[in-house]
Each structure stands twice: as structure tokens, then as C-alpha cells.
Amino acid sequence: MSDAVKGPASYFPSIEAKYGRPIAEWKALIRAQTGLKHMELVAWLKSEHNMGHGHANALVADTLREMKNEG
């Protein structure tokens, strides 16, 4: 049985290494962008932080999933 991380979180180590911020900081930035939909948040990360699409999408998907589970 493997304990390998799957889904969006599998991108997190490479996101931290490439963009120099911890995942918690990226998620806080995403949470601060109120009123934006999933793809709007992805576009924001890409344009404001020069993040690649896959990394941005993984962060947004995981953050929105957390927010939904909190709410």
C-alpha cells in the first residue's frame, strides 16, 4: 500500500520550490481574493505571480475545497 500524495496536493512540493512561498501563504493569498471564481483565481495567480497553469489550478482547487468543507 502506498502513502503517496495524490490530487492537487501532489503539486505542493514543486510549487514551494519553484515560487519560494509556503503553501499556507499561497492559500492565504487566494482566500483574500473574495468574489472570484475558480478560473478567475487561476488567471490571477498566473498574471500576478507568473505561476504556471497546473500549479495555479492545483492551489485554487485545494483551497476552494477546504473553504467549502469549512463552510
mmCIF file of N, CA, C and O in Angstrom:
data_model
loop_
_atom_site.group_PDB
_atom_site.id
_atom_site.type_symbol
_atom_site.label_atom_id
_atom_site.label_comp_id
_atom_site.label_asym_id
_atom_site.label_seq_id
_atom_site.Cartn_x
_atom_site.Cartn_y
_atom_site.Cartn_z
ATOM 1 N N MET A 1 0.840 -1.177 0.000
ATOM 2 C CA MET A 1 0.000 0.000 0.000
ATOM 3 C C MET A 1 0.893 1.251 0.000
ATOM 4 O O MET A 1 1.827 1.364 0.780
ATOM 5 N N SER A 2 0.573 2.208 -0.829
ATOM 6 C CA SER A 2 1.378 3.411 -0.961
ATOM 7 C C SER A 2 0.711 4.581 -0.253
ATOM 8 O O SER A 2 -0.497 4.756 -0.312
ATOM 9 N N ASP A 3 1.546 5.390 0.407
ATOM 10 C CA ASP A 3 1.049 6.602 1.056
ATOM 11 C C ASP A 3 1.340 7.836 0.210
ATOM 12 O O ASP A 3 1.414 8.944 0.715
ATOM 13 N N ALA A 4 1.527 7.635 -1.076
ATOM 14 C CA ALA A 4 1.857 8.743 -1.973
ATOM 15 C C ALA A 4 0.731 9.767 -1.978
ATOM 16 O O ALA A 4 -0.449 9.417 -1.962
ATOM 17 N N VAL A 5 1.125 11.028 -1.979
ATOM 18 C CA VAL A 5 0.161 12.115 -2.034
ATOM 19 C C VAL A 5 -0.433 12.162 -3.432
ATOM 20 O O VAL A 5 0.276 12.067 -4.421
ATOM 21 N N LYS A 6 -1.755 12.308 -3.493
ATOM 22 C CA LYS A 6 -2.444 12.345 -4.784
ATOM 23 C C LYS A 6 -3.238 13.632 -4.901
ATOM 24 O O LYS A 6 -3.424 14.349 -3.931
ATOM 25 N N GLY A 7 -3.724 13.893 -6.090
ATOM 26 C CA GLY A 7 -4.557 15.063 -6.318
ATOM 27 C C GLY A 7 -3.745 16.342 -6.311
ATOM 28 O O GLY A 7 -2.521 16.327 -6.494
ATOM 29 N N PRO A 8 -4.418 17.468 -6.083
ATOM 30 C CA PRO A 8 -3.741 18.771 -6.124
ATOM 31 C C PRO A 8 -2.534 18.864 -5.194
ATOM 32 O O PRO A 8 -1.531 19.487 -5.531
ATOM 33 N N ALA A 9 -2.611 18.235 -4.027
ATOM 34 C CA ALA A 9 -1.514 18.330 -3.059
ATOM 35 C C ALA A 9 -0.218 17.726 -3.590
ATOM 36 O O ALA A 9 0.860 18.068 -3.105
ATOM 37 N N SER A 10 -0.300 16.875 -4.593
ATOM 38 C CA SER A 10 0.923 16.285 -5.151
ATOM 39 C C SER A 10 1.806 17.350 -5.809
ATOM 40 O O SER A 10 3.002 17.146 -5.987
ATOM 41 N N TYR A 11 1.231 18.488 -6.147
ATOM 42 C CA TYR A 11 1.979 19.591 -6.754
ATOM 43 C C TYR A 11 2.671 20.482 -5.715
ATOM 44 O O TYR A 11 3.526 21.289 -6.064
ATOM 45 N N PHE A 12 2.273 20.387 -4.454
ATOM 46 C CA PHE A 12 2.708 21.356 -3.454
ATOM 47 C C PHE A 12 4.221 21.442 -3.257
ATOM 48 O O PHE A 12 4.749 22.554 -3.179
ATOM 49 N N PRO A 13 4.957 20.334 -3.182
ATOM 50 C CA PRO A 13 6.415 20.477 -3.020
ATOM 51 C C PRO A 13 7.074 21.251 -4.168
ATOM 52 O O PRO A 13 7.934 22.104 -3.929
ATOM 53 N N SER A 14 6.641 20.994 -5.384
ATOM 54 C CA SER A 14 7.246 21.707 -6.508
ATOM 55 C C SER A 14 6.798 23.167 -6.560
ATOM 56 O O SER A 14 7.562 24.038 -6.966
ATOM 57 N N ILE A 15 5.586 23.465 -6.104
ATOM 58 C CA ILE A 15 5.117 24.853 -6.047
ATOM 59 C C ILE A 15 5.968 25.634 -5.041
ATOM 60 O O ILE A 15 6.436 26.735 -5.345
ATOM 61 N N GLU A 16 6.182 25.057 -3.871
ATOM 62 C CA GLU A 16 7.002 25.735 -2.867
ATOM 63 C C GLU A 16 8.422 25.960 -3.374
ATOM 64 O O GLU A 16 8.987 27.042 -3.192
ATOM 65 N N ALA A 17 8.990 24.957 -4.012
ATOM 66 C CA ALA A 17 10.365 25.066 -4.515
ATOM 67 C C ALA A 17 10.481 26.094 -5.633
ATOM 68 O O ALA A 17 11.407 26.903 -5.656
ATOM 69 N N LYS A 18 9.516 26.090 -6.550
ATOM 70 C CA LYS A 18 9.611 26.958 -7.726
ATOM 71 C C LYS A 18 9.282 28.415 -7.420
ATOM 72 O O LYS A 18 9.909 29.323 -7.960
ATOM 73 N N TYR A 19 8.286 28.649 -6.559
ATOM 74 C CA TYR A 19 7.800 30.008 -6.341
ATOM 75 C C TYR A 19 8.203 30.607 -4.997
ATOM 76 O O TYR A 19 7.899 31.769 -4.726
ATOM 77 N N GLY A 20 8.885 29.830 -4.150
ATOM 78 C CA GLY A 20 9.513 30.361 -2.953
ATOM 79 C C GLY A 20 8.617 30.777 -1.805
ATOM 80 O O GLY A 20 9.037 31.543 -0.943
ATOM 81 N N ARG A 21 7.390 30.302 -1.798
ATOM 82 C CA ARG A 21 6.483 30.599 -0.682
ATOM 83 C C ARG A 21 5.875 29.294 -0.201
ATOM 84 O O ARG A 21 5.591 28.405 -0.992
ATOM 85 N N PRO A 22 5.597 29.206 1.107
ATOM 86 C CA PRO A 22 4.913 28.006 1.613
ATOM 87 C C PRO A 22 3.461 27.956 1.112
ATOM 88 O O PRO A 22 2.859 28.995 0.819
ATOM 89 N N ILE A 23 2.930 26.767 1.052
ATOM 90 C CA ILE A 23 1.561 26.565 0.558
ATOM 91 C C ILE A 23 0.562 27.364 1.389
ATOM 92 O O ILE A 23 -0.374 27.958 0.844
ATOM 93 N N ALA A 24 0.763 27.422 2.694
ATOM 94 C CA ALA A 24 -0.166 28.185 3.553
ATOM 95 C C ALA A 24 -0.227 29.648 3.131
ATOM 96 O O ALA A 24 -1.300 30.262 3.159
ATOM 97 N N GLU A 25 0.893 30.195 2.713
ATOM 98 C CA GLU A 25 0.910 31.592 2.271
ATOM 99 C C GLU A 25 0.149 31.754 0.957
ATOM 100 O O GLU A 25 -0.618 32.712 0.788
ATOM 101 N N TRP A 26 0.348 30.827 0.031
ATOM 102 C CA TRP A 26 -0.401 30.888 -1.239
ATOM 103 C C TRP A 26 -1.901 30.784 -0.978
ATOM 104 O O TRP A 26 -2.703 31.511 -1.564
ATOM 105 N N LYS A 27 -2.283 29.873 -0.080
ATOM 106 C CA LYS A 27 -3.705 29.699 0.217
ATOM 107 C C LYS A 27 -4.292 30.948 0.868
ATOM 108 O O LYS A 27 -5.430 31.317 0.592
ATOM 109 N N ALA A 28 -3.523 31.604 1.708
ATOM 110 C CA ALA A 28 -3.996 32.849 2.328
ATOM 111 C C ALA A 28 -4.208 33.921 1.263
ATOM 112 O O ALA A 28 -5.188 34.678 1.315
ATOM 113 N N LEU A 29 -3.312 34.001 0.299
ATOM 114 C CA LEU A 29 -3.468 34.967 -0.794
ATOM 115 C C LEU A 29 -4.727 34.674 -1.611
ATOM 116 O O LEU A 29 -5.469 35.589 -1.980
ATOM 117 N N ILE A 30 -4.975 33.408 -1.878
ATOM 118 C CA ILE A 30 -6.164 33.010 -2.633
ATOM 119 C C ILE A 30 -7.422 33.361 -1.840
ATOM 120 O O ILE A 30 -8.369 33.935 -2.376
ATOM 121 N N ARG A 31 -7.440 33.046 -0.559
ATOM 122 C CA ARG A 31 -8.598 33.329 0.291
ATOM 123 C C ARG A 31 -8.891 34.834 0.359
ATOM 124 O O ARG A 31 -10.033 35.232 0.530
ATOM 125 N N ALA A 32 -7.863 35.647 0.234
ATOM 126 C CA ALA A 32 -8.035 37.104 0.301
ATOM 127 C C ALA A 32 -8.690 37.669 -0.960
ATOM 128 O O ALA A 32 -9.186 38.799 -0.944
ATOM 129 N N GLN A 33 -8.714 36.908 -2.030
ATOM 130 C CA GLN A 33 -9.316 37.350 -3.297
ATOM 131 C C GLN A 33 -10.797 36.985 -3.288
ATOM 132 O O GLN A 33 -11.207 36.020 -3.901
ATOM 133 N N THR A 34 -11.586 37.740 -2.591
ATOM 134 C CA THR A 34 -13.001 37.405 -2.432
ATOM 135 C C THR A 34 -13.784 37.684 -3.708
ATOM 136 O O THR A 34 -13.466 38.601 -4.460
ATOM 137 N N GLY A 35 -14.795 36.862 -3.918
ATOM 138 C CA GLY A 35 -15.717 37.069 -5.022
ATOM 139 C C GLY A 35 -15.258 36.533 -6.371
ATOM 140 O O GLY A 35 -15.977 36.680 -7.354
ATOM 141 N N LEU A 36 -14.090 35.917 -6.430
ATOM 142 C CA LEU A 36 -13.608 35.387 -7.704
ATOM 143 C C LEU A 36 -13.924 33.901 -7.817
ATOM 144 O O LEU A 36 -13.881 33.168 -6.827
ATOM 145 N N LYS A 37 -14.228 33.468 -9.014
ATOM 146 C CA LYS A 37 -14.499 32.061 -9.286
ATOM 147 C C LYS A 37 -13.184 31.331 -9.548
ATOM 148 O O LYS A 37 -12.127 31.943 -9.705
ATOM 149 N N HIS A 38 -13.284 30.012 -9.623
ATOM 150 C CA HIS A 38 -12.108 29.151 -9.783
ATOM 151 C C HIS A 38 -11.167 29.638 -10.886
ATOM 152 O O HIS A 38 -9.995 29.912 -10.624
ATOM 153 N N MET A 39 -11.650 29.759 -12.099
ATOM 154 C CA MET A 39 -10.770 30.108 -13.206
ATOM 155 C C MET A 39 -10.290 31.555 -13.134
ATOM 156 O O MET A 39 -9.224 31.883 -13.636
ATOM 157 N N GLU A 40 -11.057 32.411 -12.469
ATOM 158 C CA GLU A 40 -10.604 33.788 -12.246
ATOM 159 C C GLU A 40 -9.427 33.807 -11.275
ATOM 160 O O GLU A 40 -8.474 34.577 -11.445
ATOM 161 N N LEU A 41 -9.490 32.945 -10.262
ATOM 162 C CA LEU A 41 -8.373 32.832 -9.321
ATOM 163 C C LEU A 41 -7.138 32.254 -10.000
ATOM 164 O O LEU A 41 -6.014 32.703 -9.759
ATOM 165 N N VAL A 42 -7.330 31.263 -10.861
ATOM 166 C CA VAL A 42 -6.216 30.688 -11.618
ATOM 167 C C VAL A 42 -5.570 31.781 -12.477
ATOM 168 O O VAL A 42 -4.348 31.934 -12.485
ATOM 169 N N ALA A 43 -6.389 32.539 -13.182
ATOM 170 C CA ALA A 43 -5.872 33.614 -14.040
ATOM 171 C C ALA A 43 -5.129 34.659 -13.214
ATOM 172 O O ALA A 43 -4.089 35.173 -13.644
ATOM 173 N N TRP A 44 -5.633 34.960 -12.020
ATOM 174 C CA TRP A 44 -4.979 35.926 -11.140
ATOM 175 C C TRP A 44 -3.591 35.431 -10.722
ATOM 176 O O TRP A 44 -2.612 36.182 -10.780
ATOM 177 N N LEU A 45 -3.491 34.170 -10.319
ATOM 178 C CA LEU A 45 -2.186 33.621 -9.942
ATOM 179 C C LEU A 45 -1.220 33.637 -11.121
ATOM 180 O O LEU A 45 -0.033 33.936 -10.957
ATOM 181 N N LYS A 46 -1.732 33.332 -12.292
ATOM 182 C CA LYS A 46 -0.881 33.317 -13.485
ATOM 183 C C LYS A 46 -0.397 34.721 -13.838
ATOM 184 O O LYS A 46 0.786 34.914 -14.136
ATOM 185 N N SER A 47 -1.276 35.695 -13.784
ATOM 186 C CA SER A 47 -0.899 37.048 -14.206
ATOM 187 C C SER A 47 -0.127 37.816 -13.129
ATOM 188 O O SER A 47 0.841 38.501 -13.437
ATOM 189 N N GLU A 48 -0.541 37.682 -11.878
ATOM 190 C CA GLU A 48 0.085 38.462 -10.800
ATOM 191 C C GLU A 48 1.337 37.801 -10.225
ATOM 192 O O GLU A 48 2.195 38.491 -9.675
ATOM 193 N N HIS A 49 1.425 36.476 -10.331
ATOM 194 C CA HIS A 49 2.529 35.767 -9.691
ATOM 195 C C HIS A 49 3.315 34.885 -10.669
ATOM 196 O O HIS A 49 4.155 34.094 -10.237
ATOM 197 N N ASN A 50 3.015 35.010 -11.957
ATOM 198 C CA ASN A 50 3.711 34.248 -13.003
ATOM 199 C C ASN A 50 3.720 32.746 -12.739
ATOM 200 O O ASN A 50 4.691 32.059 -13.029
ATOM 201 N N MET A 51 2.632 32.252 -12.201
ATOM 202 C CA MET A 51 2.521 30.837 -11.886
ATOM 203 C C MET A 51 2.025 30.075 -13.110
ATOM 204 O O MET A 51 1.216 30.591 -13.881
ATOM 205 N N GLY A 52 2.508 28.881 -13.280
ATOM 206 C CA GLY A 52 2.037 28.031 -14.362
ATOM 207 C C GLY A 52 0.602 27.592 -14.127
ATOM 208 O O GLY A 52 0.121 27.563 -12.983
ATOM 209 N N HIS A 53 -0.075 27.223 -15.196
ATOM 210 C CA HIS A 53 -1.497 26.872 -15.108
ATOM 211 C C HIS A 53 -1.748 25.686 -14.164
ATOM 212 O O HIS A 53 -2.647 25.739 -13.325
ATOM 213 N N GLY A 54 -0.971 24.634 -14.305
ATOM 214 C CA GLY A 54 -1.187 23.445 -13.480
ATOM 215 C C GLY A 54 -1.000 23.720 -12.002
ATOM 216 O O GLY A 54 -1.792 23.269 -11.166
ATOM 217 N N HIS A 55 0.035 24.473 -11.673
ATOM 218 C CA HIS A 55 0.281 24.827 -10.273
ATOM 219 C C HIS A 55 -0.827 25.724 -9.734
ATOM 220 O O HIS A 55 -1.327 25.509 -8.623
ATOM 221 N N ALA A 56 -1.216 26.718 -10.499
ATOM 222 C CA ALA A 56 -2.284 27.626 -10.074
ATOM 223 C C ALA A 56 -3.589 26.864 -9.882
ATOM 224 O O ALA A 56 -4.290 27.051 -8.882
ATOM 225 N N ASN A 57 -3.918 26.001 -10.816
ATOM 226 C CA ASN A 57 -5.151 25.231 -10.744
ATOM 227 C C ASN A 57 -5.159 24.319 -9.518
ATOM 228 O O ASN A 57 -6.176 24.203 -8.825
ATOM 229 N N ALA A 58 -4.040 23.676 -9.226
ATOM 230 C CA ALA A 58 -3.956 22.790 -8.069
ATOM 231 C C ALA A 58 -4.160 23.569 -6.769
ATOM 232 O O ALA A 58 -4.909 23.128 -5.887
ATOM 233 N N LEU A 59 -3.519 24.712 -6.649
ATOM 234 C CA LEU A 59 -3.675 25.534 -5.443
ATOM 235 C C LEU A 59 -5.108 26.006 -5.263
ATOM 236 O O LEU A 59 -5.668 25.931 -4.163
ATOM 237 N N VAL A 60 -5.701 26.498 -6.331
ATOM 238 C CA VAL A 60 -7.073 27.004 -6.253
ATOM 239 C C VAL A 60 -8.039 25.873 -5.915
ATOM 240 O O VAL A 60 -8.897 26.022 -5.038
ATOM 241 N N ALA A 61 -7.901 24.742 -6.581
ATOM 242 C CA ALA A 61 -8.807 23.621 -6.343
ATOM 243 C C ALA A 61 -8.750 23.171 -4.885
ATOM 244 O O ALA A 61 -9.792 22.972 -4.247
ATOM 245 N N ASP A 62 -7.549 23.039 -4.346
ATOM 246 C CA ASP A 62 -7.419 22.575 -2.973
ATOM 247 C C ASP A 62 -7.921 23.621 -1.983
ATOM 248 O O ASP A 62 -8.584 23.288 -0.997
ATOM 249 N N THR A 63 -7.638 24.882 -2.237
ATOM 250 C CA THR A 63 -8.090 25.952 -1.345
ATOM 251 C C THR A 63 -9.611 26.057 -1.349
ATOM 252 O O THR A 63 -10.233 26.166 -0.290
ATOM 253 N N LEU A 64 -10.214 26.017 -2.520
ATOM 254 C CA LEU A 64 -11.680 26.105 -2.588
ATOM 255 C C LEU A 64 -12.346 24.873 -1.944
ATOM 256 O O LEU A 64 -13.391 25.012 -1.301
ATOM 257 N N ARG A 65 -11.718 23.713 -2.073
ATOM 258 C CA ARG A 65 -12.239 22.505 -1.433
ATOM 259 C C ARG A 65 -12.221 22.690 0.085
ATOM 260 O O ARG A 65 -13.200 22.388 0.773
ATOM 261 N N GLU A 66 -11.122 23.212 0.613
ATOM 262 C CA GLU A 66 -11.041 23.480 2.048
ATOM 263 C C GLU A 66 -12.102 24.474 2.499
ATOM 264 O O GLU A 66 -12.754 24.267 3.525
ATOM 265 N N MET A 67 -12.261 25.530 1.746
ATOM 266 C CA MET A 67 -13.236 26.570 2.098
ATOM 267 C C MET A 67 -14.649 26.000 2.090
ATOM 268 O O MET A 67 -15.471 26.330 2.965
ATOM 269 N N LYS A 68 -14.945 25.144 1.135
ATOM 270 C CA LYS A 68 -16.269 24.528 1.055
ATOM 271 C C LYS A 68 -16.515 23.631 2.273
ATOM 272 O O LYS A 68 -17.604 23.624 2.840
ATOM 273 N N ASN A 69 -15.496 22.893 2.669
ATOM 274 C CA ASN A 69 -15.622 21.985 3.818
ATOM 275 C C ASN A 69 -15.719 22.746 5.139
ATOM 276 O O ASN A 69 -16.248 22.216 6.110
ATOM 277 N N GLU A 70 -15.204 23.964 5.169
ATOM 278 C CA GLU A 70 -15.284 24.793 6.381
ATOM 279 C C GLU A 70 -16.663 25.422 6.538
ATOM 280 O O GLU A 70 -17.085 25.714 7.633
ATOM 281 N N GLY A 71 -17.297 25.685 5.388
ATOM 282 C CA GLY A 71 -18.489 26.488 5.379
ATOM 283 C C GLY A 71 -19.750 25.847 5.707
ATOM 284 O O GLY A 71 -20.715 26.330 6.140
#
